[in-house]
Coordinates of C-alpha atoms in Angstrom, one line a residue:
Chain A
X1 CA 36.4 34.5 -0.3
X2 CA 36.1 37.3 2.2
X3 CA 33.2 38.7 0.3
X4 CA 31.4 35.4 0.2
X5 CA 31.8 35.1 4.0
X6 CA 30.5 38.5 4.4
X7 CA 27.4 37.9 2.3
X8 CA 26.8 34.7 4.2
X9 CA 26.9 36.6 7.5
X10 CA 24.5 39.1 6.1
X11 CA 22.1 36.4 5.1
X12 CA 22.2 34.9 8.5
X13 CA 21.4 38.2 10.0
X14 CA 18.5 38.6 7.7
X15 CA 17.1 35.3 8.8
X16 CA 16.0 36.7 12.1
X17 CA 14.3 39.6 10.4
X18 CA 10.6 39.2 9.8
X19 CA 10.6 41.4 6.7
X20 CA 12.6 38.9 4.7
X21 CA 10.9 35.8 3.2
X22 CA 10.3 33.6 6.3
X23 CA 11.8 30.1 6.4
X24 CA 9.6 27.4 5.1
X25 CA 9.2 25.7 8.5
X26 CA 8.1 29.0 10.0
X27 CA 5.5 29.5 7.3
X28 CA 4.1 26.1 7.8
X29 CA 3.9 26.7 11.6
X30 CA 2.0 30.0 10.9
X31 CA -0.4 28.2 8.5
X32 CA -1.0 25.2 10.7
X33 CA -1.6 27.1 13.9
X34 CA -4.6 28.8 12.3
X35 CA -6.1 25.6 10.9
X36 CA -8.4 24.6 13.7
X37 CA -9.2 21.1 12.5
X38 CA -5.6 20.4 11.9
X39 CA -4.8 21.3 15.5
X40 CA -7.7 19.1 16.7
X41 CA -6.5 16.1 14.7
X42 CA -2.9 16.7 15.9
X43 CA -4.2 16.8 19.5
X44 CA -6.3 13.6 19.0
X45 CA -3.4 11.7 17.4
X46 CA -0.9 12.8 20.1
X47 CA -3.4 11.9 22.8
X48 CA -3.8 8.3 21.5
X49 CA 0.0 8.0 21.0
X50 CA 0.9 9.3 24.4
X51 CA -1.9 7.5 26.2
X52 CA -0.8 4.2 24.8
X53 CA 2.9 4.7 25.4
X54 CA 2.6 6.1 28.9
X55 CA -0.3 3.8 29.8
X56 CA 1.6 0.7 28.8
X57 CA 4.2 1.5 31.5
X58 CA 1.6 0.8 34.1
X59 CA 0.6 -2.5 32.7
X60 CA 2.3 -5.7 33.8
X61 CA 2.7 -7.5 30.4
X62 CA 3.3 -10.9 32.0
X63 CA 0.1 -10.6 34.0
X64 CA -1.8 -9.2 31.0
X65 CA -0.8 -12.2 28.9
X66 CA -1.7 -14.8 31.5
X67 CA -4.4 -17.2 30.2
X68 CA -7.4 -17.2 32.5
X69 CA -10.1 -19.3 30.8
X70 CA -12.5 -19.0 33.8
X71 CA -12.8 -15.3 33.0
X72 CA -13.1 -15.6 29.2
X73 CA -15.4 -13.2 27.4
X74 CA -16.4 -11.2 30.5
X75 CA -18.7 -8.3 29.5
X76 CA -17.4 -4.8 29.7
X77 CA -17.4 -3.6 33.3
X78 CA -17.4 -7.1 34.9
X79 CA -14.9 -7.9 37.6
X80 CA -12.9 -4.7 37.1
X81 CA -12.3 -5.2 33.4
X82 CA -13.5 -1.9 31.9
X83 CA -13.7 -3.2 28.3
X84 CA -14.3 -6.8 29.3
X85 CA -12.0 -9.8 28.5
X86 CA -11.3 -11.9 25.4
X87 CA -11.3 -15.6 24.6
X88 CA -8.2 -16.2 26.8
X89 CA -9.3 -14.0 29.6
X90 CA -7.0 -11.2 28.6
X91 CA -8.1 -7.7 29.7
X92 CA -9.2 -6.0 26.5
X93 CA -8.3 -2.5 27.7
X94 CA -4.8 -3.5 28.7
X95 CA -4.4 -5.5 25.5
X96 CA -5.6 -2.5 23.5
X97 CA -3.2 -0.1 25.1
X98 CA -0.2 -2.4 24.7
X99 CA -1.3 -3.3 21.2
X100 CA -1.8 0.3 20.2
X101 CA 1.7 1.1 21.6
X102 CA 3.2 -1.7 19.6
X103 CA 1.4 -0.8 16.4
X104 CA 2.4 2.9 16.8
X105 CA 6.0 2.1 17.5
X106 CA 6.1 -0.2 14.5
X107 CA 4.6 2.6 12.4
X108 CA 7.0 5.3 13.8
X109 CA 10.1 3.1 13.3
X110 CA 9.0 2.2 9.8
X111 CA 8.4 5.8 8.9
X112 CA 11.8 6.9 10.2
X113 CA 13.5 4.1 8.4
X114 CA 11.7 4.6 5.1
X115 CA 12.3 8.4 5.2
X116 CA 16.0 7.8 5.9
X117 CA 16.4 5.3 3.1
X118 CA 14.3 7.6 0.8
X119 CA 16.4 10.7 1.6
X120 CA 19.7 8.9 1.3
X121 CA 19.0 6.9 -1.8
X122 CA 16.9 9.5 -3.5
X123 CA 19.4 12.3 -2.9
X124 CA 22.3 10.3 -4.2
X125 CA 20.4 9.3 -7.2
X126 CA 19.4 12.9 -8.0
X127 CA 22.6 14.6 -7.1
X128 CA 25.0 12.3 -9.0
X129 CA 22.7 11.6 -11.9
X130 CA 23.9 9.7 -14.9
X131 CA 24.7 6.0 -14.5
X132 CA 24.2 6.0 -10.7
X133 CA 20.7 7.5 -11.1
X134 CA 19.9 4.9 -13.9
X135 CA 20.9 1.9 -11.7
X136 CA 19.1 3.1 -8.6
X137 CA 16.0 3.9 -10.6
X138 CA 16.0 0.4 -12.2
X139 CA 16.3 -1.1 -8.7
X140 CA 13.3 1.0 -7.5
X141 CA 11.3 -0.1 -10.6
X142 CA 12.1 -3.7 -9.8
X143 CA 11.0 -3.4 -6.2
X144 CA 7.8 -1.7 -7.4
X145 CA 6.7 -4.9 -9.2
X146 CA 7.1 -7.2 -6.1
X147 CA 3.7 -7.7 -4.6
X148 CA 4.2 -6.0 -1.2
X149 CA 1.8 -7.8 1.0
X150 CA 2.4 -11.1 -0.6
X151 CA 6.2 -10.9 -0.3
X152 CA 6.0 -10.0 3.4
X153 CA 3.6 -12.8 4.2
X154 CA 5.7 -15.3 2.2
X155 CA 8.9 -14.4 4.0
X156 CA 7.3 -14.2 7.4
X157 CA 5.8 -17.6 7.0
X158 CA 9.1 -19.3 6.4
X159 CA 11.1 -17.2 8.9
X160 CA 11.2 -19.0 12.2
X161 CA 11.2 -16.9 15.4
X162 CA 11.4 -13.5 13.7
X163 CA 11.4 -10.5 16.0
X164 CA 9.6 -7.2 15.6
X165 CA 12.9 -5.6 14.5
X166 CA 13.1 -8.2 11.7
X167 CA 9.6 -7.4 10.7
X168 CA 10.3 -3.7 10.5
X169 CA 13.3 -4.3 8.3
X170 CA 11.3 -6.6 6.1
X171 CA 8.4 -4.2 5.7
X172 CA 10.7 -1.3 5.1
X173 CA 12.5 -3.3 2.4
X174 CA 9.1 -3.6 0.6
X175 CA 7.9 0.0 1.1
X176 CA 10.8 2.4 0.6
X177 CA 10.3 3.0 -3.2
X178 CA 7.7 5.7 -3.4
X179 CA 9.4 7.9 -0.8
X180 CA 12.7 7.5 -2.6
X181 CA 11.1 8.6 -5.9
X182 CA 9.6 11.6 -4.1
X183 CA 12.9 12.6 -2.5
X184 CA 14.7 12.1 -5.8
X185 CA 12.3 14.5 -7.6
X186 CA 12.5 17.0 -4.8
X187 CA 16.3 16.9 -4.9
X188 CA 16.3 17.2 -8.7
X189 CA 14.2 20.4 -8.4
X190 CA 16.9 21.8 -6.2
X191 CA 20.0 20.5 -7.8
X192 CA 20.5 23.2 -10.4
X193 CA 19.3 26.1 -8.3
X194 CA 21.6 29.1 -7.9
X195 CA 22.5 28.5 -4.3
X196 CA 23.7 24.9 -5.0
X197 CA 25.7 26.0 -7.9
X198 CA 27.2 28.9 -5.9
X199 CA 28.2 26.5 -3.1
X200 CA 29.8 24.2 -5.6
X201 CA 31.8 27.0 -7.1
X202 CA 33.0 28.1 -3.7
X203 CA 34.2 24.5 -3.1
X204 CA 31.7 23.1 -0.6
X205 CA 31.8 19.3 -0.4
X206 CA 29.0 17.3 -2.0
X207 CA 27.7 15.8 1.2
X208 CA 27.7 19.1 2.9
X209 CA 25.6 20.6 0.0
X210 CA 23.2 17.6 0.1
X211 CA 22.6 17.4 3.8
X212 CA 23.2 21.0 5.1
X213 CA 21.9 23.0 2.2
X214 CA 19.4 21.0 0.1
X215 CA 17.9 19.0 3.0
X216 CA 16.7 22.0 5.0
X217 CA 15.1 23.5 1.9
X218 CA 12.8 20.5 1.4
X219 CA 12.3 19.7 5.1
X220 CA 8.6 20.6 4.9
X221 CA 8.0 18.0 2.3
X222 CA 9.9 15.4 4.4
X223 CA 7.8 16.1 7.4
X224 CA 4.6 15.9 5.3
X225 CA 5.7 12.6 3.8
X226 CA 6.6 11.3 7.2
X227 CA 3.1 11.8 8.6
X228 CA 1.5 10.2 5.6
X229 CA 3.9 7.3 5.6
X230 CA 3.3 6.9 9.4
X231 CA -0.4 6.5 8.9
X232 CA -0.1 4.1 6.0
X233 CA 2.6 2.0 7.8
X234 CA 0.4 1.6 10.8
X235 CA -2.4 0.4 8.5
X236 CA 0.0 -2.0 6.8
X237 CA 1.2 -3.5 10.1
X238 CA -2.3 -3.8 11.5
X239 CA -3.5 -5.5 8.3
X240 CA -0.7 -8.0 8.5
X241 CA -1.4 -8.7 12.2
X242 CA -5.1 -9.0 11.4
X243 CA -4.3 -11.7 8.9
X244 CA -1.9 -13.4 11.4
X245 CA 1.4 -12.5 9.7
X246 CA 2.3 -9.4 11.5
X247 CA 3.9 -9.1 14.9
X248 CA 4.8 -12.4 16.6
X249 CA 2.3 -14.2 18.8
X250 CA 3.5 -12.8 22.1
X251 CA 3.5 -9.2 20.9
X252 CA 0.0 -7.8 20.8
X253 CA -1.1 -5.5 18.0
X254 CA -4.3 -3.6 17.3
X255 CA -4.7 -6.0 14.5
X256 CA -4.7 -9.0 16.8
X257 CA -7.8 -7.7 18.6
X258 CA -9.5 -6.7 15.3
X259 CA -8.9 -10.3 14.3
X260 CA -11.8 -11.3 16.5
X261 CA -14.1 -9.7 13.9
X262 CA -12.7 -12.0 11.3
X263 CA -14.1 -15.0 13.3
X264 CA -17.8 -15.4 12.6
X265 CA -18.2 -17.2 16.0
X266 CA -17.0 -14.1 17.9
X267 CA -18.0 -11.2 15.6
X268 CA -21.6 -10.6 16.7
X269 CA -21.5 -12.4 20.1
X270 CA -18.6 -10.6 21.5
X271 CA -18.4 -7.2 19.8
X272 CA -16.4 -5.7 22.7
X273 CA -13.4 -7.9 21.6
X274 CA -12.8 -6.0 18.3
X275 CA -14.9 -2.9 18.2
X276 CA -12.7 -0.7 20.5
X277 CA -9.6 -1.7 18.6
X278 CA -11.3 -1.0 15.2
X279 CA -12.5 2.4 16.5
X280 CA -9.0 3.3 17.9
X281 CA -7.4 2.3 14.5
X282 CA -9.8 4.4 12.5
X283 CA -9.5 7.5 14.7
X284 CA -5.7 7.2 14.8
X285 CA -5.2 6.8 11.1
X286 CA -7.8 9.4 10.2
X287 CA -6.3 12.0 12.6
X288 CA -2.7 11.4 11.5
X289 CA -3.7 11.6 7.8
X290 CA -5.8 14.8 8.4
X291 CA -2.8 16.5 10.0
X292 CA -0.5 15.3 7.2
X293 CA -2.9 16.6 4.5
X294 CA -3.1 20.0 6.4
X295 CA 0.7 20.1 6.4
X296 CA 0.8 19.3 2.7
X297 CA -1.6 22.2 2.0
X298 CA 0.5 24.5 4.2
X299 CA 3.7 23.5 2.4
X300 CA 2.2 24.0 -1.0
X301 CA 2.1 27.7 -1.7
X302 CA -0.7 27.4 -4.3
X303 CA -3.1 26.0 -1.8
X304 CA -2.4 28.4 1.0
X305 CA -5.4 30.0 2.5
X306 CA -4.2 32.4 5.2
Chain B
X1 CA 4.6 3.7 -31.1
X2 CA 5.6 0.0 -31.6
X3 CA 9.2 1.0 -30.8
X4 CA 8.1 2.3 -27.4
X5 CA 6.2 -0.9 -26.7
X6 CA 9.0 -3.1 -27.9
X7 CA 11.5 -1.2 -25.7
X8 CA 9.2 -1.6 -22.6
X9 CA 8.9 -5.4 -23.3
X10 CA 12.7 -5.7 -23.6
X11 CA 13.0 -3.8 -20.3
X12 CA 10.6 -6.3 -18.7
X13 CA 12.7 -9.4 -19.5
X14 CA 15.5 -8.8 -16.9
X15 CA 12.9 -7.9 -14.3
X16 CA 11.1 -11.2 -14.8
X17 CA 14.3 -13.1 -14.7
X18 CA 15.4 -11.4 -11.4
X19 CA 11.9 -11.9 -9.9
X20 CA 11.9 -15.6 -10.8
X21 CA 15.4 -16.0 -9.3
X22 CA 14.3 -14.4 -6.1
X23 CA 11.2 -16.4 -5.9
X24 CA 13.1 -19.6 -6.6
X25 CA 15.7 -19.0 -3.8
X26 CA 13.0 -18.1 -1.3
X27 CA 11.3 -21.4 -2.3
X28 CA 14.6 -23.2 -1.7
X29 CA 14.6 -21.8 1.9
X30 CA 11.2 -23.3 2.6
X31 CA 11.2 -26.5 4.7
X32 CA 9.9 -29.8 3.3
X33 CA 10.5 -31.4 -0.1
X34 CA 8.4 -32.3 -3.1
X35 CA 7.6 -35.7 -1.6
X36 CA 5.8 -34.4 1.5
X37 CA 2.5 -36.2 1.6
X38 CA 3.5 -38.8 -1.0
X39 CA 5.7 -40.9 1.2
X40 CA 5.0 -42.6 4.5
X41 CA 7.1 -43.5 7.5
X42 CA 7.7 -47.0 6.1
X43 CA 9.4 -45.7 3.0
X44 CA 13.0 -46.8 2.9
X45 CA 15.3 -43.8 3.4
X46 CA 17.4 -45.1 0.6
X47 CA 14.5 -44.9 -1.8
X48 CA 13.9 -41.3 -0.8
X49 CA 17.6 -40.5 -1.4
X50 CA 17.4 -42.2 -4.8
X51 CA 14.3 -40.2 -5.6
X52 CA 16.0 -37.0 -4.5
X53 CA 18.9 -37.7 -6.8
X54 CA 16.5 -38.5 -9.6
X55 CA 14.7 -35.2 -9.2
X56 CA 18.0 -33.3 -9.1
X57 CA 17.7 -32.0 -5.6
X58 CA 21.5 -32.4 -5.3
X59 CA 22.3 -30.5 -8.5
X60 CA 23.9 -27.0 -8.2
X61 CA 21.2 -24.4 -7.5
X62 CA 21.5 -22.8 -10.9
X63 CA 20.9 -26.1 -12.6
X64 CA 17.9 -26.6 -10.4
X65 CA 16.7 -23.2 -11.4
X66 CA 17.0 -24.1 -15.0
X67 CA 14.9 -27.2 -14.5
X68 CA 12.3 -25.2 -12.7
X69 CA 12.1 -22.7 -15.5
X70 CA 11.9 -25.5 -18.1
X71 CA 9.0 -27.0 -16.2
X72 CA 7.2 -23.7 -16.0
X73 CA 7.4 -23.3 -19.8
X74 CA 5.9 -26.8 -20.1
X75 CA 3.1 -25.6 -17.9
X76 CA 4.2 -27.7 -14.9
X77 CA 4.2 -25.6 -11.7
X78 CA 4.3 -28.6 -9.4
X79 CA 1.8 -30.3 -7.2
X80 CA -0.4 -28.8 -4.6
X81 CA 0.3 -30.6 -1.4
X82 CA -3.0 -29.9 0.4
X83 CA -5.3 -30.4 -2.7
X84 CA -3.1 -33.2 -4.2
X85 CA -3.5 -31.9 -7.7
X86 CA -1.5 -29.8 -10.2
X87 CA -1.0 -26.2 -9.2
X88 CA -1.9 -24.8 -12.6
X89 CA -5.5 -26.2 -12.6
X90 CA -6.1 -25.1 -9.0
X91 CA -5.0 -21.6 -9.7
X92 CA -6.8 -21.5 -13.0
X93 CA -10.2 -22.0 -11.2
X94 CA -9.5 -19.4 -8.6
X95 CA -8.1 -16.9 -11.2
X96 CA -11.5 -16.9 -13.0
X97 CA -13.2 -15.9 -9.8
X98 CA -10.7 -13.2 -9.1
X99 CA -11.0 -12.0 -12.7
X100 CA -14.8 -11.5 -12.5
X101 CA -14.6 -9.8 -9.1
X102 CA -11.8 -7.5 -10.5
X103 CA -13.7 -6.7 -13.6
X104 CA -16.9 -5.8 -11.6
X105 CA -14.8 -3.7 -9.2
X106 CA -13.0 -1.9 -12.1
X107 CA -16.3 -1.1 -13.9
X108 CA -17.8 0.2 -10.6
X109 CA -14.7 2.2 -9.8
X110 CA -14.7 4.2 -13.1
X111 CA -18.5 4.5 -13.1
X112 CA -18.3 6.2 -9.7
X113 CA -14.9 8.0 -9.9
X114 CA -15.3 9.8 -13.2
X115 CA -18.6 11.6 -12.3
X116 CA -17.2 12.5 -8.9
X117 CA -14.0 13.8 -10.4
X118 CA -16.0 15.8 -13.0
X119 CA -18.3 17.3 -10.4
X120 CA -15.4 18.2 -8.1
X121 CA -13.3 19.7 -10.9
X122 CA -16.2 21.8 -12.3
X123 CA -17.2 23.2 -8.9
X124 CA -13.7 23.9 -7.5
X125 CA -14.1 25.2 -4.0
X126 CA -17.9 25.0 -3.9
X127 CA -19.8 22.6 -1.6
X128 CA -19.9 19.6 -4.0
X129 CA -16.1 19.8 -4.3
X130 CA -15.8 19.9 -0.5
X131 CA -18.1 17.0 0.0
X132 CA -16.2 14.9 -2.5
X133 CA -12.9 16.0 -1.0
X134 CA -14.2 14.8 2.4
X135 CA -15.2 11.5 1.0
X136 CA -11.8 11.1 -0.7
X137 CA -10.0 12.0 2.5
X138 CA -12.0 9.5 4.7
X139 CA -11.6 6.6 2.3
X140 CA -7.9 7.3 1.8
X141 CA -7.2 7.5 5.6
X142 CA -8.9 4.4 6.8
X143 CA -6.9 1.2 6.0
X144 CA -8.7 -0.7 3.3
X145 CA -9.0 -3.9 5.4
X146 CA -11.0 -1.9 8.0
X147 CA -13.4 -0.7 5.3
X148 CA -13.9 -4.3 4.1
X149 CA -14.5 -5.5 7.6
X150 CA -17.0 -2.7 8.4
X151 CA -18.8 -3.5 5.2
X152 CA -18.9 -7.2 5.9
X153 CA -20.2 -6.7 9.5
X154 CA -22.7 -4.1 8.6
X155 CA -24.2 -5.4 5.4
X156 CA -23.8 -9.1 5.7
X157 CA -24.2 -9.8 9.4
X158 CA -26.2 -6.9 10.9
X159 CA -28.4 -5.9 8.0
X160 CA -28.2 -9.3 6.3
X161 CA -28.6 -7.7 2.8
X162 CA -25.7 -9.6 1.1
X163 CA -24.3 -13.1 1.5
X164 CA -21.1 -13.4 3.5
X165 CA -19.4 -16.3 1.6
X166 CA -19.2 -18.1 -1.8
X167 CA -19.7 -17.2 -5.4
X168 CA -23.0 -18.6 -6.4
X169 CA -26.0 -19.9 -4.4
X170 CA -26.9 -23.6 -4.7
X171 CA -30.5 -23.0 -5.7
X172 CA -29.6 -20.9 -8.8
X173 CA -30.5 -22.6 -12.1
X174 CA -30.0 -21.6 -15.7
X175 CA -27.7 -18.9 -17.1
X176 CA -29.7 -15.9 -16.0
X177 CA -30.2 -17.0 -12.4
X178 CA -26.6 -18.1 -12.1
X179 CA -25.4 -14.8 -13.6
X180 CA -27.4 -12.7 -11.2
X181 CA -26.5 -14.9 -8.2
X182 CA -22.8 -14.5 -9.0
X183 CA -23.2 -10.7 -9.2
X184 CA -25.2 -10.7 -6.0
X185 CA -22.3 -12.6 -4.3
X186 CA -19.7 -10.3 -5.7
X187 CA -21.3 -6.9 -5.3
X188 CA -20.4 -6.4 -1.6
X189 CA -16.7 -7.1 -2.0
X190 CA -16.7 -5.2 -5.3
X191 CA -18.3 -2.0 -3.7
X192 CA -15.9 -2.2 -0.8
X193 CA -12.8 -2.6 -3.1
X194 CA -14.2 0.1 -5.4
X195 CA -14.2 2.7 -2.7
X196 CA -10.4 2.6 -2.2
X197 CA -9.9 2.5 -6.0
X198 CA -11.8 5.7 -6.6
X199 CA -9.8 8.2 -4.6
X200 CA -6.7 8.4 -6.9
X201 CA -8.9 8.7 -10.0
X202 CA -11.1 11.4 -8.5
X203 CA -8.0 13.3 -7.4
X204 CA -6.3 13.1 -10.9
X205 CA -9.4 14.1 -12.8
X206 CA -10.2 17.0 -10.5
X207 CA -6.8 18.5 -10.5
X208 CA -6.5 17.8 -14.3
X209 CA -9.6 19.8 -15.0
X210 CA -8.6 22.6 -12.6
X211 CA -5.1 22.9 -14.0
X212 CA -6.0 22.7 -17.7
X213 CA -8.7 25.4 -17.3
X214 CA -5.9 27.8 -16.5
X215 CA -3.8 26.8 -19.6
X216 CA -3.1 29.2 -22.4
X217 CA -4.8 27.1 -25.1
X218 CA -8.0 27.4 -23.2
X219 CA -7.7 31.1 -23.1
X220 CA -7.0 31.1 -26.8
X221 CA -10.0 29.0 -27.5
X222 CA -12.2 31.4 -25.4
X223 CA -10.7 34.4 -27.2
X224 CA -11.6 33.0 -30.6
X225 CA -15.1 32.4 -29.5
X226 CA -15.3 28.6 -29.0
X227 CA -18.5 27.8 -27.0
X228 CA -17.8 26.9 -23.3
X229 CA -19.2 23.4 -23.7
X230 CA -16.9 22.6 -26.6
X231 CA -13.9 24.1 -24.7
X232 CA -14.7 21.8 -21.8
X233 CA -15.3 18.7 -23.8
X234 CA -12.7 19.0 -26.5
X235 CA -9.9 21.0 -24.8
X236 CA -10.0 20.5 -21.1
X237 CA -11.5 17.1 -20.7
X238 CA -9.2 15.4 -23.2
X239 CA -6.1 16.5 -21.4
X240 CA -7.6 15.9 -18.0
X241 CA -8.2 12.2 -18.9
X242 CA -4.6 11.5 -19.7
X243 CA -3.4 10.6 -16.2
X244 CA -6.6 8.4 -15.8
X245 CA -5.8 6.5 -19.0
X246 CA -2.3 5.8 -17.5
X247 CA -3.8 4.8 -14.1
X248 CA -5.7 1.9 -15.8
X249 CA -2.7 -0.4 -15.4
X250 CA -2.3 0.7 -11.8
X251 CA -5.9 -0.2 -11.2
X252 CA -5.0 -3.8 -12.1
X253 CA -2.1 -3.8 -9.6
X254 CA -4.4 -2.3 -6.9
X255 CA -7.1 -4.9 -7.5
X256 CA -4.6 -7.7 -7.2
X257 CA -3.1 -6.5 -3.9
X258 CA -6.5 -5.7 -2.6
X259 CA -7.7 -9.1 -3.5
X260 CA -5.5 -10.8 -0.9
X261 CA -7.1 -9.0 2.0
X262 CA -10.6 -8.5 0.5
X263 CA -11.1 -12.1 -0.6
X264 CA -10.0 -13.4 2.8
X265 CA -12.4 -11.1 4.6
X266 CA -15.4 -11.8 2.3
X267 CA -14.5 -15.5 2.1
X268 CA -14.5 -15.2 -1.7
X269 CA -12.7 -18.2 -3.3
X270 CA -10.2 -16.3 -5.5
X271 CA -6.5 -16.3 -5.9
X272 CA -6.0 -14.0 -2.9
X273 CA -7.9 -16.3 -0.6
X274 CA -6.0 -19.3 -2.1
X275 CA -2.7 -17.6 -1.3
X276 CA -3.5 -17.1 2.4
X277 CA -4.9 -20.7 2.6
X278 CA -1.7 -22.0 1.0
X279 CA 0.5 -20.0 3.4
X280 CA -1.5 -21.3 6.4
X281 CA -1.3 -24.9 5.2
X282 CA 2.4 -24.5 4.1
X283 CA 1.5 -25.4 0.5
X284 CA 4.7 -24.0 -0.9
X285 CA 4.3 -24.8 -4.6
X286 CA 1.0 -22.8 -4.7
X287 CA 2.5 -19.9 -2.7
X288 CA 5.5 -19.7 -5.0
X289 CA 3.5 -19.8 -8.2
X290 CA 1.0 -17.2 -7.0
X291 CA 3.8 -14.8 -5.9
X292 CA 5.5 -15.1 -9.3
X293 CA 2.1 -14.8 -11.1
X294 CA 1.2 -11.6 -9.1
X295 CA 4.6 -10.1 -9.9
X296 CA 4.2 -10.8 -13.7
X297 CA 0.6 -9.5 -13.7
X298 CA 1.9 -6.3 -12.0
X299 CA 4.5 -5.9 -14.8
X300 CA 1.8 -6.5 -17.4
X301 CA -0.3 -3.8 -15.7
X302 CA 2.6 -1.3 -16.0
X303 CA 3.1 -2.3 -19.6
X304 CA -0.6 -1.7 -20.3
X305 CA -0.3 1.8 -18.7
X306 CA 2.7 2.6 -20.9
X307 CA 1.0 1.4 -24.1
X308 CA -2.2 3.3 -23.3
X309 CA -0.2 6.4 -22.6
X310 CA 1.7 6.2 -25.8
X311 CA -1.6 5.8 -27.7
X312 CA -3.4 8.7 -26.1
X313 CA -0.4 11.0 -25.7
X314 CA 2.0 11.1 -28.7
X315 CA 4.3 13.4 -26.8
X316 CA 5.8 10.7 -24.6
X317 CA 6.6 8.2 -27.4
X318 CA 10.3 7.3 -27.3
X319 CA 12.1 7.5 -30.6

């Protein structure tokens, strides 16, 4: 026992030493900091996220959502409305900021929830194996055949007075499978490594091995999957809101604004209603995805450039 | 191989049963009853009660489920409340439209993705590869519905090259004219849906070619003097195509889920548009049938993938 403790201590000492193999997170940081375009995309994504979150503190939501039909479809710049107004006289810029914040918050909470489910279920499946693994994987297979968009739309349409939190849970219930599969395969690749076996031999508990030892070793993949899930979940929520089955009526989303493009009466006559929202959405998802791809390249030793 | 297929089909049965149970209980949660639209305020409440008893609405849920399944096997999916006609015929018409659009999209997808994947794989790291990687990245990052919308606005409304609604123009006569008018109406949604379908195939083919080029058997073939062209065609390409063969079933699933959004944006009267219309008009029997149908089609897509895989790759056959 004493010797094990000693070697553990030595290992910890070595962690601070640059000569030893650097930790995965550190390598990623080194890689990404030299990737100019990844940094630009990170900056752009953070700018949109922070701007919408901080900006929405300065917007009075009750005033924003007050119908004012005398000022409907004002052109950009008229009467102090920088991006004009929409059908109900709502200020487009204010609507866009609050909508972007809501869509981003939906995406972030979905991504956190999906990663947590994926890590928990995937790890248990991989670590215990056998019948547990079999049952969990059959459940995953079953959820994979449920038509995702259809199921959410069907349930939302019969669910009276659902809240954004309900929607997050519902969307997560339909989207956790691929992350769970990924986490399972990652955990499987670690399960029989020497360090896990050594921990087991020395009597470390299962949960400690899973969350304190395996988890840090695959943290880079989790971060990468988080960014990609974030982008796709923002896309999913905006699509649902565009179709009218996303966030409830009183909660604006980017998709609500883009919805004006779906109405042929408004599409070409009032482009300022939907164009800023569409541009924001495209820039946001492209920049998050670009950063996620760069992270994935950095995490994959075979694709390393620097 | 037949053993593998049989095993897959047996695995499908419990999935279909659970799916149908879920769909049934969601349907039970929906407001309204099968008489909506058939009765009027003057109908005697007692008559309605009697009708409800007759139809078995007071039976235990599992008995009702049994009746529902029996009716499905008889081809009776209920009555559409908005269209006032049997659901089966209504969906049948729309299914044909979705099928043709899906077929055109699938043909376009492979026609575009395979050459792109080949070029990218052969020129790893050179400019064609980087251009294709950029294309792949952009298409993958933008939510599909935004791509559809941009296509619709740009090509149908601003440039006015393609029609924005319908399947066939009223002035078309004769087989040839109708055929081309149909394709003309489908081509814009098909191209837009094709774009998001290509990315995975291009990616698989590219990495398949790059990975297989480094394999030992390729080195062996080179060492014994097999010409480069033959190595590429017979050794590398055959293996690189394996994941694409298996993605064929996934393409079907992708087309179905894409159909809901794409058909509503391009006002194309297929199953996806019918689904959204039925949700908006609370036409529950249509909604339920379509959800069940899409689930079963997804299952069949997966089965198709497995069958294709076991034909092209004998290694994965289960004994």
